[in-house]
Amino acid sequence: MKMNTKLLHAYPVICKETGASSIPKFQASTFHQPDAFNHEGYNYTRFGNPTITAVEECIKTLEDSKYGLAFSSGMAAINAVLFLLSKGDHFILAKNIYGGTFQTIQEFLVRFGIEYTMVDESDVSAWEAAIQPNTKMIYLESPSNPLLTITDLKAVSKLAKQHDILVACDNTFMTPLGQETLPIGIDIVIHSGTKFINGHSDVIAGLVATNDEALHKQLKIHQKALGGVLAVEEGWLLLRGVKTMGLRMERSIENAQQLAEFLQTKKQVKHVYYPGLPTHPGYAIHQQQAKNGGAVLSFELETQDQVEALFKNCKVPIVAVSLGGVESILSLPWLMSHAAMPEEERLKMGVTPTLVRLSCGIEDIEDLIADLDQAIK
């Protein structure tokens, strides 16, 4: 099956018991066990639920993986993966990392005696130089949030295999449709299902996929023991949203490409960060490992006054901390997605007060361009 067909037919979408055209919401905390001594079915929703099973089958289908897990949020999924590390372990991560991930590292992993090194993710030699005898994991995003920095996933995965190091990749920005990570050597792929996979800004969810049975078993323990299992209502909404993912992404990516090209023509814009532009530093590598430039771009304005004018004058995009909805979403990472990071760390990774992130929706491109044109003064 091709992707749009898979999104509708390649995982449980019809209720076996009734023939209903969507998997029902099995809104139950616990399940009757006809035989208390020999029971192999569902028993408690934190351990498993038919609606959530359908979501996990869905992410397996999208990633073409052996195993999938659904979590209560993208951060719950990230934490489940990071908690594979133990006291005394060392891991390497990209310097351009999601603010929530950085917060988990500072608030928990450091306190638990886990060491880390941040590197320039675009430099494969930097990853290699950071490897220590106790390095157990490489953790990355490509493109990164919010500067869209590109990591050579194949090269880093090959390096990790040479040193028996686990590789985890947050693929939220590109989604399984835009970038396949497991086939090139990534061990665990993570998604914020909140974003493009659900696509309607009404769900909080996290997803993990892997082909490694041992990793899946451990992550399943984390899912249950940490309590971060996806809720039934959110699971049902995600299953509804994912059906149109292919069409939504196609339009959003087209809009992002045209908006990035338009923004390059504005004299008030210092720089446009978008891996679909030939001027992007990671363009060549991204073209090798991804199918398109994605639906998210960032741009830097000249002054703080211009930023304030932009957010005041923009009428079409909503202003919010998230991304990946059918509507375009304008965000200021300095005060939103990366606000939990110390100012020094934000500046070090290039997140400045004049950096703006735009998640492109499915609006008519003429309206988006006209709106940004009048808002950027």
Short mmCIF file of C-alpha atoms in Angstrom, two decimals, residues 68-269:
data_model
loop_
_atom_site.label_atom_id
_atom_site.label_comp_id
_atom_site.label_asym_id
_atom_site.label_seq_id
_atom_site.Cartn_x
_atom_site.Cartn_y
_atom_site.Cartn_z
CA GLY A 68 5.00 0.64 18.95
CA LEU A 69 3.99 2.32 22.20
CA ALA A 70 1.62 5.21 22.93
CA PHE A 71 2.19 7.70 25.75
CA SER A 72 0.25 10.48 27.43
CA SER A 73 2.45 13.18 25.87
CA GLY A 74 5.54 13.70 23.75
CA MET A 75 7.47 14.37 26.96
CA ALA A 76 6.23 11.11 28.50
CA ALA A 77 7.61 9.31 25.44
CA ILE A 78 10.91 11.20 25.63
CA ASN A 79 11.25 10.51 29.35
CA ALA A 80 10.55 6.79 28.87
CA VAL A 81 13.45 6.67 26.42
CA LEU A 82 15.85 8.80 28.48
CA PHE A 83 15.12 6.68 31.55
CA LEU A 84 16.78 3.76 29.78
CA LEU A 85 19.94 5.40 31.14
CA SER A 86 21.28 4.51 34.58
CA LYS A 87 23.50 6.09 37.20
CA GLY A 88 27.05 6.39 35.91
CA ASP A 89 26.01 6.34 32.26
CA HIS A 90 27.01 9.05 29.80
CA PHE A 91 25.04 10.12 26.74
CA ILE A 92 25.54 12.57 23.91
CA LEU A 93 22.88 14.91 22.61
CA ALA A 94 22.51 17.62 20.04
CA LYS A 95 23.05 21.16 21.31
CA ASN A 96 19.90 22.29 19.47
CA ILE A 97 17.46 20.26 21.51
CA TYR A 98 13.81 20.72 22.46
CA GLY A 99 13.49 22.78 25.64
CA GLY A 100 11.41 20.14 27.42
CA THR A 101 14.06 17.51 26.77
CA PHE A 102 16.73 19.81 28.18
CA GLN A 103 14.58 20.39 31.27
CA THR A 104 14.28 16.65 31.94
CA ILE A 105 18.04 16.32 31.68
CA GLN A 106 18.66 19.16 34.14
CA GLU A 107 15.89 18.34 36.60
CA PHE A 108 16.21 14.55 36.68
CA LEU A 109 19.06 12.89 34.80
CA VAL A 110 21.81 15.04 36.32
CA ARG A 111 20.33 14.47 39.77
CA PHE A 112 20.30 10.72 39.09
CA GLY A 113 24.05 10.73 38.37
CA ILE A 114 23.82 10.56 34.57
CA GLU A 115 26.38 12.58 32.60
CA TYR A 116 25.90 14.21 29.21
CA THR A 117 27.77 16.08 26.50
CA MET A 118 26.13 18.47 24.03
CA VAL A 119 27.65 18.67 20.54
CA ASP A 120 27.23 20.48 17.26
CA GLU A 121 24.85 17.98 15.68
CA SER A 122 25.79 18.96 12.13
CA ASP A 123 29.40 17.78 12.69
CA VAL A 124 29.78 13.98 12.68
CA SER A 125 33.32 14.29 14.07
CA ALA A 126 31.91 16.11 17.10
CA TRP A 127 29.70 13.13 17.91
CA GLU A 128 32.69 10.81 17.63
CA ALA A 129 34.93 13.03 19.76
CA ALA A 130 32.34 13.07 22.56
CA ILE A 131 32.21 9.28 22.95
CA GLN A 132 33.44 8.06 26.34
CA PRO A 133 33.88 4.51 27.71
CA ASN A 134 30.55 4.87 29.58
CA THR A 135 28.58 6.39 26.67
CA LYS A 136 25.32 4.46 26.34
CA MET A 137 23.11 6.64 24.17
CA ILE A 138 23.08 9.22 21.40
CA TYR A 139 19.97 11.40 21.45
CA LEU A 140 19.12 13.72 18.57
CA GLU A 141 16.51 15.57 16.54
CA SER A 142 16.78 16.24 12.82
CA PRO A 143 15.69 18.82 11.88
CA SER A 144 16.18 20.34 15.31
CA ASN A 145 13.75 22.61 17.13
CA PRO A 146 13.69 25.54 16.39
CA LEU A 147 16.72 26.18 14.12
CA LEU A 148 16.10 23.21 11.80
CA THR A 149 19.72 22.07 12.12
CA ILE A 150 20.38 18.83 10.22
CA THR A 151 22.18 15.76 11.55
CA ASP A 152 23.57 13.11 9.21
CA LEU A 153 21.45 10.32 10.65
CA LYS A 154 23.08 7.53 8.69
CA ALA A 155 26.62 8.57 9.60
CA VAL A 156 25.84 9.03 13.30
CA SER A 157 23.97 5.70 13.43
CA LYS A 158 26.93 3.94 11.80
CA LEU A 159 29.28 5.55 14.32
CA ALA A 160 27.06 4.46 17.20
CA LYS A 161 26.94 0.86 15.99
CA GLN A 162 30.75 0.75 15.92
CA HIS A 163 30.77 1.61 19.63
CA ASP A 164 27.66 -0.36 20.66
CA ILE A 165 25.76 2.81 21.53
CA LEU A 166 21.97 3.17 21.40
CA VAL A 167 20.58 5.89 19.09
CA ALA A 168 17.26 7.63 19.77
CA CYS A 169 15.78 10.18 17.37
CA ASP A 170 12.92 12.62 17.90
CA ASN A 171 11.33 12.71 14.43
CA THR A 172 8.38 14.94 15.31
CA PHE A 173 9.16 17.65 12.76
CA MET A 174 9.44 15.33 9.75
CA THR A 175 6.97 12.58 10.78
CA PRO A 176 7.20 9.01 9.43
CA LEU A 177 5.87 10.29 6.11
CA GLY A 178 8.73 12.70 5.54
CA GLN A 179 11.70 10.84 7.01
CA GLU A 180 12.26 7.14 7.66
CA THR A 181 14.70 6.70 10.52
CA LEU A 182 14.64 3.05 11.62
CA PRO A 183 15.80 1.66 8.23
CA ILE A 184 19.00 3.74 8.36
CA GLY A 185 20.06 2.52 11.80
CA ILE A 186 18.15 4.52 14.42
CA ASP A 187 17.20 2.21 17.33
CA ILE A 188 14.26 4.19 18.75
CA VAL A 189 12.16 6.83 17.04
CA ILE A 190 10.04 9.25 19.06
CA HIS A 191 7.10 11.41 17.99
CA SER A 192 4.99 13.99 19.69
CA GLY A 193 1.64 12.70 18.45
CA THR A 194 0.28 16.05 19.60
CA LYS A 195 1.71 17.59 16.45
CA PHE A 196 1.35 16.50 12.82
CA ILE A 197 0.23 12.92 13.43
CA ASN A 198 -2.96 14.05 15.17
CA GLY A 199 -2.87 17.39 13.38
CA HIS A 200 -5.80 19.24 14.93
CA SER A 201 -4.36 20.92 18.05
CA ASP A 202 -6.77 19.02 20.31
CA VAL A 203 -4.71 16.08 21.60
CA ILE A 204 -1.65 15.58 23.80
CA ALA A 205 0.12 12.32 22.90
CA GLY A 206 3.51 10.67 22.47
CA LEU A 207 4.58 7.73 20.32
CA VAL A 208 7.63 5.47 20.22
CA ALA A 209 8.62 2.82 17.66
CA THR A 210 11.46 0.32 17.57
CA ASN A 211 12.45 -2.98 16.00
CA ASP A 212 14.31 -4.19 19.09
CA GLU A 213 12.34 -6.61 21.27
CA ALA A 214 14.42 -6.01 24.40
CA LEU A 215 14.07 -2.24 24.09
CA HIS A 216 10.33 -2.59 23.58
CA LYS A 217 9.96 -4.73 26.71
CA GLN A 218 11.87 -2.20 28.82
CA LEU A 219 9.97 0.77 27.36
CA LYS A 220 6.70 -1.06 28.05
CA ILE A 221 7.73 -1.33 31.71
CA HIS A 222 8.46 2.42 31.72
CA GLN A 223 5.07 3.11 30.14
CA LYS A 224 3.26 1.17 32.87
CA ALA A 225 5.43 1.98 35.89
CA LEU A 226 5.80 5.72 35.18
CA GLY A 227 2.08 5.93 34.41
CA GLY A 228 2.44 7.83 31.15
CA VAL A 229 -0.05 5.77 29.15
CA LEU A 230 -2.17 7.53 26.52
CA ALA A 231 -5.76 8.29 27.59
CA VAL A 232 -8.60 6.64 25.67
CA GLU A 233 -10.24 9.86 24.45
CA GLU A 234 -6.92 11.19 23.14
CA GLY A 235 -6.20 7.86 21.48
CA TRP A 236 -9.53 7.90 19.65
CA LEU A 237 -9.00 11.49 18.49
CA LEU A 238 -5.50 10.66 17.28
CA LEU A 239 -6.87 7.73 15.26
CA ARG A 240 -9.38 10.09 13.67
CA GLY A 241 -6.78 12.77 12.93
CA VAL A 242 -4.17 10.47 11.41
CA LYS A 243 -6.50 9.38 8.59
CA THR A 244 -6.00 12.71 6.81
CA MET A 245 -2.34 13.08 7.69
CA GLY A 246 -1.06 12.49 4.18
CA LEU A 247 -3.23 15.17 2.60
CA ARG A 248 -2.64 17.62 5.44
CA MET A 249 1.12 17.21 5.30
CA GLU A 250 1.22 17.61 1.53
CA ARG A 251 -0.49 20.99 1.73
CA SER A 252 1.42 22.19 4.80
CA ILE A 253 4.78 21.30 3.23
CA GLU A 254 3.90 23.12 0.01
CA ASN A 255 2.97 26.18 2.07
CA ALA A 256 6.20 26.01 4.09
CA GLN A 257 8.35 25.87 0.97
CA GLN A 258 6.62 28.88 -0.59
CA LEU A 259 6.64 30.88 2.64
CA ALA A 260 10.34 30.20 3.17
CA GLU A 261 11.09 31.43 -0.35
CA PHE A 262 8.91 34.51 0.22
CA LEU A 263 10.56 35.38 3.54
CA GLN A 264 13.96 35.32 1.87
CA THR A 265 12.82 38.32 -0.19
CA LYS A 266 11.95 40.48 2.84
CA LYS A 267 14.73 42.88 3.79
CA GLN A 268 13.61 42.85 7.44
CA VAL A 269 14.36 39.10 7.65
#
